[in-house]
Amino acid sequence: MFETAKSRSDGLTRRRMVGLMGAAGAGLAVAPGLGGGEPAAAAPAGAVPAAPQDQRLQALKEEAIRAVNKRSKLVQEIVDSIFSFSELGFQEFQTKRYLLPILRKNGFSVQEGIAGIPTAWMATWGSGGPVIALGSDIDGIPRSSQKPGVIGRNPLVEPIGFDHAPGHGEGHNSGMAAVIASAIVLKEMMQRHNIKGTLKLWPGVAEELVGTKAFYVRDGYFDDVDVTLFGHVSSGLSVDWGAASGNGLLSIEYTFRGSPGHGASPHLGRSALDAVQLMTAGMEYRREHLPIQQRTHFVISEGGDQPNVIPEIAKVWYYLREDTADEIIALRALAEKIARGAAEMTDTELVNIQVLGAASPQHFNRPVAEAAAANMTLVGMPAWSEDDHTYARAVQKAAGSSNPRGLSTEVDGLSGPIPNQYRQGGGSDDIGDITWKTPTITIRYPANIPSGGPSHTWWSALAMATPIAHKGTTTCAAVYATTVLDLLLRPQLVQDAWKYFETEQAGRYKPLIGPDDKPAIHLNRERMELWRPRLEKLYYNPSRHKTYLDQLGINYPGGKSS
């Protein structure tokens, strides 16, 4: 039904070898053991190989780091602008309108609406191989509206009743700044030094809904990609290889239909809400007998119209998380069995099961992760100011820390897979599907405060338009740029990446979406229609204000509005 990673990689082997060897001779000498001569000796297990000794490549990396630092203003403006847009998944229209002119101005061709998703796009520059894809997420989350640089909850816009506006309480306003700044630097260097290769830039739309990357893969947008570098906000600088610590996930909604009636004569109707409640009860009773790695969460997305009318339609939306694709498929079968049982008990119908998104378990590429870790050491952590540490400690103290320590100052670097016996489940990211299509890593970069309160809430938005986010994101851009230079100029690295992929992953991808499933682009539409007019008044204007903190009149690191 679906093309496997194994069949794809076999078909590209000849193209990859020819293209990469051609790139090796395009303007730069390649060190012995790095694609021109005998292969390098394998590094000991768990070791990070030393940075390549080719002096010109090293000089290019240093040039790239300097060039990225000169783009720090662009990084700051993108970080602050996307923060101010505060857009939810599938509704990132202002973010797209803002970013695409920057890309086109810098020579990238842009294909909009990829995979049938209006806010998704693929931007391309260059020619020939290798083809390197750079991506990061752009969506926000509900109820996390928050002024940056303050201490405590202070939303950008006033709540409506108990409802707060969306915001970037997950930090996704930062990653695309690193992608774009590094890509512009790389493009200019590739032109200046006659380096062949292709850059492809793309956004993680609706990642909080795990809503798009599986569709990108299914619809072929990574078929020609040699390596993917992804970035995600963190409080440290690190990269993993092998099976990741989190779970895969299936987002799925169950719709029940009963028959309407008046609450005064309930025997004449059949409640679809009863079926939903019985399904959720059944899932809770089964939880005790499920593996420890599993996570199931639900919301009742539709429960009826008003109390005196028996609900004819009711819907329940589940996230089903497990450690492997097979276990997720089994959990889905169990959920459907319970749903059908609930329908039978209530004399209602299970009329629709709709997949809203999916995230395969993640598996990251070891050779590419090792190269990125070496570049993290080269780039180093940001030069935090005392103001940065002061603000971080204030947030940590407000969050309840008894030992506020400020910001991380040491590179965390490389870590390997967690042994199966210690895997206990966790979060999900739909980058997992891309990891099964092409060698992929996630660069975690220090743009937020460690232990600064519960993640994915307004707490996590506090630092995301401050110098902490600006400096940490610029660091990520430098790691992107230096690692892409390795991939462009060390053909053996890309070959090793594919050797690892073909040994550990090829042919093992089990997509969690089917050929007829469609992206859930309707999600969050009404919510953004409510909040967007209120948020538009607060969009960042870089032509009038140096930073978003300046525009909001916030005294950093004092945490007060003027």
Coordinates of C-alpha atoms in Angstrom, one line a residue:
M1 CA 0.0 0.0 0.0
F2 CA 2.8 2.4 0.9
E3 CA 6.3 2.7 -0.4
T4 CA 8.7 1.6 2.3
A5 CA 11.9 3.4 3.3
K6 CA 13.9 0.4 2.2
S7 CA 12.5 0.4 -1.4
R8 CA 13.1 4.1 -1.6
S9 CA 16.6 4.0 -0.3
D10 CA 17.5 1.1 -2.7
G11 CA 16.3 3.2 -5.6
L12 CA 18.3 6.2 -4.7
T13 CA 21.6 4.6 -3.9
R14 CA 23.1 5.2 -7.3
R15 CA 21.8 8.8 -7.5
R16 CA 23.1 9.5 -4.0
M17 CA 26.6 8.1 -4.7
V18 CA 27.1 9.9 -8.0
G19 CA 25.6 13.2 -6.7
L20 CA 27.6 13.2 -3.5
M21 CA 30.9 12.4 -5.1
G22 CA 30.2 15.3 -7.6
A23 CA 29.6 17.6 -4.6
A24 CA 32.9 16.6 -3.0
G25 CA 34.8 18.1 -5.9
A26 CA 32.8 21.3 -6.1
G27 CA 35.2 23.9 -4.9
L28 CA 36.6 22.3 -1.7
A29 CA 39.2 19.7 -0.9
V30 CA 37.8 16.7 1.1
A31 CA 40.0 15.3 3.8
P32 CA 41.2 11.7 3.5
G33 CA 38.7 9.4 5.1
L34 CA 35.9 11.9 4.6
G35 CA 34.9 10.9 1.1
G36 CA 38.1 11.2 -0.9
G37 CA 40.3 8.2 -0.2
E38 CA 40.1 5.4 2.4
P39 CA 37.1 5.4 4.7
A40 CA 37.6 6.8 8.2
A41 CA 38.0 4.3 11.0
A42 CA 34.7 3.7 13.0
A43 CA 34.4 5.7 16.2
P44 CA 34.1 3.7 19.4
A45 CA 30.6 3.0 20.5
G46 CA 29.0 6.0 22.1
A47 CA 31.9 8.3 21.2
V48 CA 31.5 11.6 19.4
P49 CA 34.0 11.7 16.6
A50 CA 36.4 14.6 16.5
A51 CA 35.6 17.4 14.2
P52 CA 37.0 16.8 10.7
Q53 CA 40.6 17.9 10.3
D54 CA 40.2 19.5 6.9
Q55 CA 41.3 23.0 7.6
R56 CA 39.3 24.6 4.9
L57 CA 36.1 23.0 6.1
Q58 CA 36.9 24.1 9.6
A59 CA 37.5 27.7 8.3
L60 CA 34.1 27.5 6.5
K61 CA 32.4 26.5 9.7
E62 CA 33.9 29.4 11.5
E63 CA 32.8 31.7 8.7
A64 CA 29.3 30.3 9.0
I65 CA 29.2 30.9 12.8
R66 CA 30.3 34.5 12.3
A67 CA 27.7 35.0 9.5
V68 CA 24.9 33.5 11.7
N69 CA 25.9 35.9 14.5
K70 CA 25.6 38.8 12.1
R71 CA 22.0 37.6 11.4
S72 CA 21.1 37.8 15.0
K73 CA 18.8 40.7 14.4
L74 CA 16.8 38.7 11.8
V75 CA 16.6 35.9 14.3
Q76 CA 15.2 38.2 17.0
E77 CA 12.6 39.8 14.6
I78 CA 11.3 36.4 13.5
V79 CA 11.2 35.0 17.0
D80 CA 9.3 38.0 18.3
S81 CA 7.0 38.3 15.3
I82 CA 5.8 34.7 15.4
F83 CA 5.4 35.0 19.2
S84 CA 3.1 38.0 18.7
F85 CA 0.9 36.2 16.1
S86 CA 0.0 33.5 18.6
E87 CA -1.6 31.2 16.0
L88 CA -3.0 27.7 16.6
G89 CA -2.3 24.6 14.5
F90 CA -3.7 24.7 10.9
Q91 CA -4.4 28.4 11.3
E92 CA -0.9 29.8 11.0
F93 CA -1.9 32.1 8.2
Q94 CA -0.2 35.3 9.5
T95 CA 3.0 33.3 10.2
K96 CA 3.0 32.1 6.6
R97 CA 2.3 35.6 5.2
Y98 CA 5.2 36.9 7.2
L99 CA 7.8 34.2 6.4
L100 CA 7.3 33.6 2.7
P101 CA 8.3 37.1 1.5
I102 CA 11.5 36.7 3.5
L103 CA 12.3 33.5 1.7
R104 CA 11.3 34.7 -1.7
K105 CA 13.4 37.9 -1.2
N106 CA 16.4 35.7 -0.5
G107 CA 16.0 33.6 -3.6
F108 CA 14.0 30.6 -2.4
S109 CA 11.2 29.2 -4.6
V110 CA 8.2 28.4 -2.6
Q111 CA 5.5 25.8 -3.1
E112 CA 2.4 26.6 -1.0
G113 CA -0.3 24.4 0.3
I114 CA 1.6 21.2 0.3
A115 CA -0.2 18.0 1.2
G116 CA -3.5 19.9 1.0
I117 CA -2.7 22.0 4.0
P118 CA -3.2 25.7 3.4
T119 CA -0.6 26.9 5.9
A120 CA 2.1 24.4 4.8
W121 CA 4.8 25.1 2.3
M122 CA 8.2 23.9 0.9
A123 CA 10.9 26.4 0.0
T124 CA 13.8 25.3 -2.2
W125 CA 17.1 26.7 -3.2
G126 CA 20.1 25.1 -5.0
S127 CA 20.7 22.3 -7.4
G128 CA 22.0 18.8 -7.3
G129 CA 22.8 16.6 -4.3
P130 CA 22.9 16.3 -1.5
V131 CA 19.4 17.5 -0.7
I132 CA 19.2 18.7 2.9
A133 CA 15.8 19.5 4.5
L134 CA 15.6 22.0 7.4
G135 CA 12.4 22.2 9.5
S136 CA 10.9 23.4 12.8
D137 CA 7.4 23.8 14.1
I138 CA 5.3 27.1 14.0
D139 CA 2.0 26.5 15.8
G140 CA 0.9 27.6 19.3
I141 CA -1.4 26.1 21.9
P142 CA -4.7 27.2 23.4
R143 CA -5.0 29.3 26.5
S144 CA -1.3 30.2 26.8
S145 CA -1.4 33.9 25.9
Q146 CA 1.3 35.6 27.9
K147 CA 3.4 38.7 28.0
P148 CA 7.1 37.8 27.7
G149 CA 9.7 39.0 30.2
V150 CA 7.4 39.3 33.2
I151 CA 7.0 37.2 36.3
G152 CA 3.6 35.5 36.7
R153 CA 0.6 35.2 34.5
N154 CA -0.1 38.3 32.5
P155 CA -1.9 37.6 29.2
L156 CA -1.3 39.6 26.0
V157 CA -5.0 40.1 25.6
E158 CA -7.7 40.0 28.3
P159 CA -9.5 36.7 28.7
I160 CA -13.2 36.2 27.7
G161 CA -14.8 34.8 30.7
F162 CA -12.7 31.8 31.7
D163 CA -11.2 31.4 28.2
H164 CA -7.7 32.8 27.4
A165 CA -6.3 33.5 24.0
P166 CA -3.8 31.2 22.4
G167 CA 0.0 31.7 22.7
H168 CA 3.4 30.2 22.3
G169 CA 3.5 28.2 25.5
E170 CA 5.4 25.5 23.7
G171 CA 8.1 27.7 22.2
H172 CA 7.4 27.0 18.5
N173 CA 7.8 30.7 17.7
S174 CA 11.6 30.2 17.7
G175 CA 12.6 27.3 15.5
M176 CA 11.8 28.8 12.1
A177 CA 14.0 31.8 12.8
A178 CA 17.0 29.3 13.2
V179 CA 16.0 27.5 10.0
I180 CA 15.7 30.7 7.9
A181 CA 18.8 32.5 9.2
S182 CA 21.0 29.4 8.7
A183 CA 19.6 28.8 5.3
I184 CA 20.3 32.3 4.1
V185 CA 23.9 32.1 5.4
L186 CA 24.3 28.7 3.7
K187 CA 22.9 29.9 0.4
E188 CA 25.3 32.8 0.4
M189 CA 28.3 30.6 1.3
M190 CA 27.4 28.0 -1.3
Q191 CA 27.3 30.7 -4.0
R192 CA 30.5 32.3 -2.8
H193 CA 32.4 29.0 -2.6
N194 CA 30.8 27.1 -5.4
I195 CA 29.3 24.4 -3.2
K196 CA 26.7 22.2 -4.8
G197 CA 23.6 21.0 -3.1
T198 CA 20.0 21.7 -2.4
L199 CA 18.3 23.2 0.6
K200 CA 14.6 22.6 1.4
L201 CA 12.9 24.5 4.2
W202 CA 9.5 23.5 5.6
P203 CA 7.3 24.2 8.7
G204 CA 5.9 21.8 11.2
V205 CA 2.3 22.9 10.9
A206 CA -0.1 21.9 13.7
E207 CA 2.6 19.8 15.6
E208 CA 0.6 20.1 18.8
L209 CA -2.1 18.2 16.9
V210 CA 0.5 15.9 15.3
G211 CA -1.4 16.9 12.3
T212 CA 0.9 17.2 9.2
K213 CA 4.3 15.5 9.0
A214 CA 2.8 12.0 8.3
F215 CA 0.9 13.6 5.4
Y216 CA 4.1 15.2 4.1
V217 CA 5.8 11.8 4.0
R218 CA 2.8 10.0 2.5
D219 CA 2.5 12.6 -0.3
G220 CA 6.1 12.4 -1.3
Y221 CA 7.6 15.6 -0.1
F222 CA 10.7 13.9 1.4
D223 CA 11.2 11.4 -1.4
D224 CA 14.3 13.2 -2.7
V225 CA 15.7 14.3 0.6
D226 CA 19.1 12.9 1.7
V227 CA 19.1 14.1 5.3
T228 CA 16.7 16.1 7.5
L229 CA 17.7 18.4 10.3
F230 CA 14.9 19.3 12.6
G231 CA 15.0 21.7 15.6
H232 CA 13.0 21.9 18.8
V233 CA 13.2 24.4 21.6
S234 CA 14.7 23.2 24.9
S235 CA 16.7 24.6 27.8
G236 CA 19.9 22.9 26.7
L237 CA 21.9 22.1 23.6
S238 CA 21.7 18.4 22.8
V239 CA 21.0 15.7 20.2
D240 CA 19.9 12.1 20.5
W241 CA 20.4 9.0 18.3
G242 CA 18.4 5.8 18.1
A243 CA 14.9 5.2 19.5
A244 CA 13.7 8.3 21.3
S245 CA 12.3 8.4 24.8
G246 CA 8.7 9.3 23.9
N247 CA 5.8 7.5 22.3
G248 CA 4.2 7.4 19.0
L249 CA 0.6 8.7 18.8
L250 CA -2.6 8.4 16.9
S251 CA -5.1 11.2 17.1
I252 CA -8.6 9.9 16.4
E253 CA -12.2 11.0 16.9
Y254 CA -15.2 8.7 17.4
T255 CA -18.7 9.9 16.4
F256 CA -21.8 8.3 17.8
R257 CA -25.4 8.9 16.6
G258 CA -28.5 8.2 18.6
S259 CA -32.0 9.5 18.2
P260 CA -33.3 12.9 19.6
G261 CA -36.0 13.3 22.1
H262 CA -37.1 15.5 25.0
G263 CA -35.6 15.2 28.4
A264 CA -39.1 14.8 29.8
S265 CA -39.7 11.6 27.8
P266 CA -36.2 10.1 27.5
H267 CA -37.5 6.6 26.8
L268 CA -38.3 7.9 23.3
G269 CA -34.7 8.8 22.4
R270 CA -31.3 7.3 22.5
S271 CA -28.4 9.4 23.8
A272 CA -25.2 9.5 21.8
L273 CA -23.6 11.1 24.8
D274 CA -24.3 8.0 26.9
A275 CA -22.3 6.1 24.3
V276 CA -19.4 8.5 24.6
Q277 CA -19.5 8.2 28.4
L278 CA -19.5 4.4 28.3
M279 CA -16.6 4.4 25.9
T280 CA -14.5 6.7 28.2
A281 CA -15.4 4.5 31.1
G282 CA -14.5 1.4 29.3
M283 CA -11.1 2.8 28.3
E284 CA -10.4 3.8 31.9
Y285 CA -11.2 0.3 33.2
R286 CA -8.8 -1.2 30.6
R287 CA -6.0 1.2 31.5
E288 CA -5.0 -1.0 34.5
H289 CA -4.3 -3.8 32.1
L290 CA -2.3 -1.9 29.5
P291 CA 1.5 -1.6 29.3
I292 CA 3.1 1.1 31.4
Q293 CA 4.3 2.9 28.3
Q294 CA 0.8 3.7 27.1
R295 CA -0.8 7.1 27.5
T296 CA -4.4 7.7 26.5
H297 CA -6.1 11.2 26.8
F298 CA -9.5 12.4 25.6
V299 CA -11.8 15.3 25.4
I300 CA -15.5 15.2 24.6
S301 CA -15.5 17.4 21.5
E302 CA -19.3 17.4 21.1
G303 CA -21.7 16.4 23.8
G304 CA -25.1 17.7 22.8
D305 CA -26.9 21.0 22.4
Q306 CA -28.8 21.7 25.7
P307 CA -29.8 19.6 28.7
N308 CA -33.5 19.1 27.8
V309 CA -32.7 17.6 24.4
I310 CA -31.3 14.1 24.2
P311 CA -28.0 14.4 22.3
E312 CA -28.4 12.9 18.8
I313 CA -24.7 13.4 18.0
A314 CA -21.7 13.1 20.4
K315 CA -18.0 12.9 19.7
V316 CA -15.0 11.9 21.8
W317 CA -11.4 12.7 20.6
Y318 CA -8.6 10.5 21.8
Y319 CA -4.8 10.6 21.7
L320 CA -3.6 7.0 21.8
R321 CA 0.1 6.8 22.6
E322 CA 2.3 3.8 22.7
D323 CA 6.0 2.8 22.3
T324 CA 5.9 1.1 18.9
A325 CA 3.7 1.3 15.8
D326 CA 2.4 -2.2 16.4
E327 CA 1.3 -1.3 19.9
I328 CA -0.4 1.8 18.7
I329 CA -2.3 -0.2 16.1
A330 CA -3.3 -2.7 18.8
L331 CA -4.4 0.2 21.1
R332 CA -6.5 1.5 18.2
A333 CA -8.2 -1.9 17.7
L334 CA -9.0 -2.0 21.4
A335 CA -10.4 1.5 21.4
E336 CA -12.6 0.7 18.5
K337 CA -13.8 -2.5 20.2
I338 CA -14.8 -0.6 23.3
A339 CA -16.5 2.1 21.1
R340 CA -18.6 -0.5 19.3
G341 CA -19.5 -2.1 22.6
A342 CA -20.6 1.3 24.0
A343 CA -22.8 1.8 20.9
E344 CA -24.4 -1.6 21.3
M345 CA -25.1 -1.0 25.0
T346 CA -26.9 2.3 24.3
D347 CA -28.6 1.2 21.1
T348 CA -26.8 4.0 19.2
E349 CA -24.5 3.8 16.2
L350 CA -20.8 4.4 15.8
V351 CA -21.1 6.3 12.6
N352 CA -17.6 7.7 12.0
I353 CA -14.0 7.1 13.1
Q354 CA -11.8 9.9 11.8
V355 CA -8.0 10.0 12.1
L356 CA -7.0 13.6 12.9
G357 CA -3.3 13.1 13.0
A358 CA -0.5 10.7 13.7
A359 CA 3.1 10.5 15.0
S360 CA 5.2 7.5 14.5
P361 CA 7.7 6.6 17.2
Q362 CA 10.9 8.5 16.6
H363 CA 14.3 7.0 15.6
F364 CA 17.2 9.3 15.0
N365 CA 20.2 8.8 12.8
R366 CA 23.5 8.1 14.7
P367 CA 26.1 9.4 12.2
V368 CA 24.3 12.7 11.7
A369 CA 23.7 13.1 15.4
E370 CA 27.4 12.6 16.1
A371 CA 28.3 15.2 13.5
A372 CA 25.8 17.7 15.1
A373 CA 27.1 17.0 18.6
A374 CA 30.6 17.8 17.5
N375 CA 29.3 21.1 16.0
M376 CA 27.5 21.9 19.3
T377 CA 30.9 21.7 21.0
L378 CA 32.3 24.0 18.3
V379 CA 29.5 26.5 18.6
G380 CA 29.1 26.3 22.3
M381 CA 26.4 27.6 24.6
P382 CA 25.1 31.2 24.3
A383 CA 26.9 34.0 26.2
W384 CA 24.3 34.5 28.8
S385 CA 24.3 37.9 30.5
E386 CA 23.7 38.4 34.2
D387 CA 20.3 39.9 33.3
D388 CA 19.5 36.6 31.6
H389 CA 20.4 34.6 34.7
T390 CA 18.6 37.0 36.9
Y391 CA 15.4 36.6 35.0
A392 CA 15.7 32.8 34.8
R393 CA 16.2 32.6 38.5
A394 CA 13.2 34.8 39.2
V395 CA 11.0 32.6 37.0
Q396 CA 12.4 29.4 38.6
K397 CA 11.7 30.8 42.1
A398 CA 8.2 31.8 41.1
A399 CA 7.6 28.3 39.8
G400 CA 8.5 26.9 43.2
S401 CA 12.1 26.0 42.8
S402 CA 14.0 25.9 46.2
N403 CA 17.3 26.2 44.3
P404 CA 16.9 28.5 41.3
R405 CA 20.1 28.0 39.3
G406 CA 19.6 30.2 36.3
L407 CA 20.4 29.1 32.8
S408 CA 22.4 26.1 31.5
T409 CA 26.0 26.9 30.6
E410 CA 27.3 23.5 29.4
V411 CA 26.7 21.7 26.1
D412 CA 24.7 18.5 26.8
G413 CA 25.8 17.1 23.5
L414 CA 25.1 13.5 22.4
S415 CA 23.0 10.8 24.1
G416 CA 22.1 7.4 22.8
P417 CA 19.0 5.3 22.9
I418 CA 17.2 4.4 26.1
P419 CA 17.4 0.6 26.7
N420 CA 14.0 -1.0 26.2
Q421 CA 13.7 -2.1 29.9
Y422 CA 13.8 1.6 30.9
R423 CA 11.4 3.0 28.4
Q424 CA 8.2 4.2 30.2
G425 CA 6.6 6.3 27.5
G426 CA 6.2 10.1 27.2
G427 CA 5.6 12.8 24.7
S428 CA 5.2 12.6 21.0
D429 CA 6.3 14.5 17.9
D430 CA 5.3 13.8 14.3
I431 CA 8.9 14.3 13.2
G432 CA 8.8 10.5 13.9
D433 CA 7.3 9.8 10.5
I434 CA 10.1 11.7 8.7
T435 CA 12.7 9.8 10.7
W436 CA 11.4 6.6 9.0
K437 CA 11.7 8.1 5.5
T438 CA 15.1 9.7 5.5
P439 CA 18.1 10.0 8.0
T440 CA 16.9 12.6 10.5
I441 CA 17.9 14.3 13.8
T442 CA 16.4 16.8 16.2
I443 CA 18.6 19.6 17.4
R444 CA 17.4 20.7 20.9
Y445 CA 18.5 24.3 21.5
P446 CA 18.6 26.4 24.6
A447 CA 15.9 29.1 24.0
N448 CA 13.9 28.6 27.2
I449 CA 14.4 28.4 31.0
P450 CA 15.1 25.0 32.7
S451 CA 12.5 24.0 35.2
G452 CA 10.6 27.3 34.7
G453 CA 7.2 25.8 35.4
P454 CA 4.8 23.3 33.7
S455 CA 5.6 22.8 30.0
H456 CA 2.9 23.6 27.4
T457 CA 1.4 26.3 29.5
W458 CA 1.8 30.1 29.8
W459 CA 4.8 29.4 32.1
S460 CA 6.7 28.2 29.0
A461 CA 5.9 31.4 27.1
L462 CA 7.5 33.7 29.6
A463 CA 11.0 33.7 28.1
M464 CA 10.1 33.0 24.5
A465 CA 10.4 36.6 23.3
T466 CA 13.3 37.7 25.5
P467 CA 17.1 37.7 24.9
I468 CA 17.1 34.1 26.2
A469 CA 15.1 33.0 23.2
H470 CA 17.0 35.2 20.8
K471 CA 20.4 33.9 21.9
G472 CA 19.4 30.3 22.1
T473 CA 17.8 30.4 18.7
T474 CA 20.9 32.0 17.1
T475 CA 22.9 29.2 18.6
C476 CA 20.6 26.7 16.9
A477 CA 21.1 28.5 13.6
A478 CA 24.9 28.1 14.0
V479 CA 24.5 24.4 14.7
Y480 CA 22.3 24.0 11.6
A481 CA 24.8 25.8 9.4
T482 CA 27.9 24.0 10.5
T483 CA 26.2 20.6 10.3
V484 CA 24.8 21.3 6.8
L485 CA 28.4 22.1 5.8
D486 CA 29.5 18.7 7.0
L487 CA 26.7 17.1 5.0
L488 CA 27.5 19.1 1.8
L489 CA 31.3 18.6 1.9
R490 CA 31.8 15.2 3.6
P491 CA 30.1 12.7 1.3
Q492 CA 31.1 9.8 3.5
L493 CA 28.9 11.3 6.3
V494 CA 25.8 11.1 4.1
Q495 CA 26.7 7.6 3.0
D496 CA 27.2 6.5 6.6
A497 CA 23.9 8.1 7.5
W498 CA 22.2 6.0 4.9
K499 CA 24.1 2.9 5.9
Y500 CA 22.8 3.3 9.4
F501 CA 19.3 4.0 8.1
E502 CA 19.3 0.9 5.9
T503 CA 20.6 -1.3 8.7
E504 CA 18.4 -0.1 11.5
Q505 CA 15.2 1.3 9.9
A506 CA 14.6 0.6 6.2
G507 CA 11.5 -1.4 5.5
R508 CA 10.2 -1.1 9.1
Y509 CA 7.9 2.0 8.7
K510 CA 4.3 1.3 9.5
P511 CA 2.3 4.4 8.7
L512 CA -0.5 5.2 11.1
I513 CA -2.6 7.1 8.5
G514 CA -4.2 5.5 5.5
P515 CA -4.3 6.7 1.8
D516 CA -7.8 8.2 2.2
D517 CA -7.1 10.1 5.5
K518 CA -7.0 13.9 5.2
P519 CA -5.4 16.6 7.3
A520 CA -7.8 18.0 9.8
I521 CA -7.5 21.6 8.6
H522 CA -10.8 22.5 10.2
L523 CA -9.4 22.4 13.7
N524 CA -9.0 25.6 15.6
R525 CA -10.7 27.7 12.8
E526 CA -13.5 29.1 15.0
R527 CA -11.1 29.7 17.9
M528 CA -8.7 31.8 15.8
E529 CA -11.6 33.7 14.3
L530 CA -12.5 34.7 17.8
W531 CA -9.0 35.7 19.0
R532 CA -7.2 36.9 15.8
P533 CA -8.9 40.4 15.7
R534 CA -7.8 41.0 19.3
L535 CA -4.3 39.7 18.8
E536 CA -3.7 41.7 15.5
K537 CA -3.6 44.9 17.6
L538 CA -0.5 43.6 19.3
Y539 CA 1.5 42.2 16.4
Y540 CA 5.2 43.1 16.6
N541 CA 6.3 46.0 14.5
P542 CA 10.1 45.8 14.0
S543 CA 10.2 49.0 12.0
R544 CA 9.1 51.0 15.1
H545 CA 10.4 48.9 18.0
K546 CA 13.8 47.3 18.6
T547 CA 12.2 44.2 20.2
Y548 CA 8.8 43.0 21.3
L549 CA 9.7 43.7 24.9
D550 CA 10.3 47.3 23.9
Q551 CA 7.0 47.5 22.1
L552 CA 5.2 46.1 25.1
G553 CA 7.1 48.5 27.5
I554 CA 8.5 45.6 29.5
N555 CA 11.6 46.3 31.7
Y556 CA 13.9 43.3 31.3
P557 CA 14.9 41.6 33.6
G558 CA 12.8 43.4 36.1
G559 CA 9.7 41.7 34.8
K560 CA 7.5 44.8 35.0
S561 CA 5.5 46.7 32.4
S562 CA 6.1 50.4 32.2

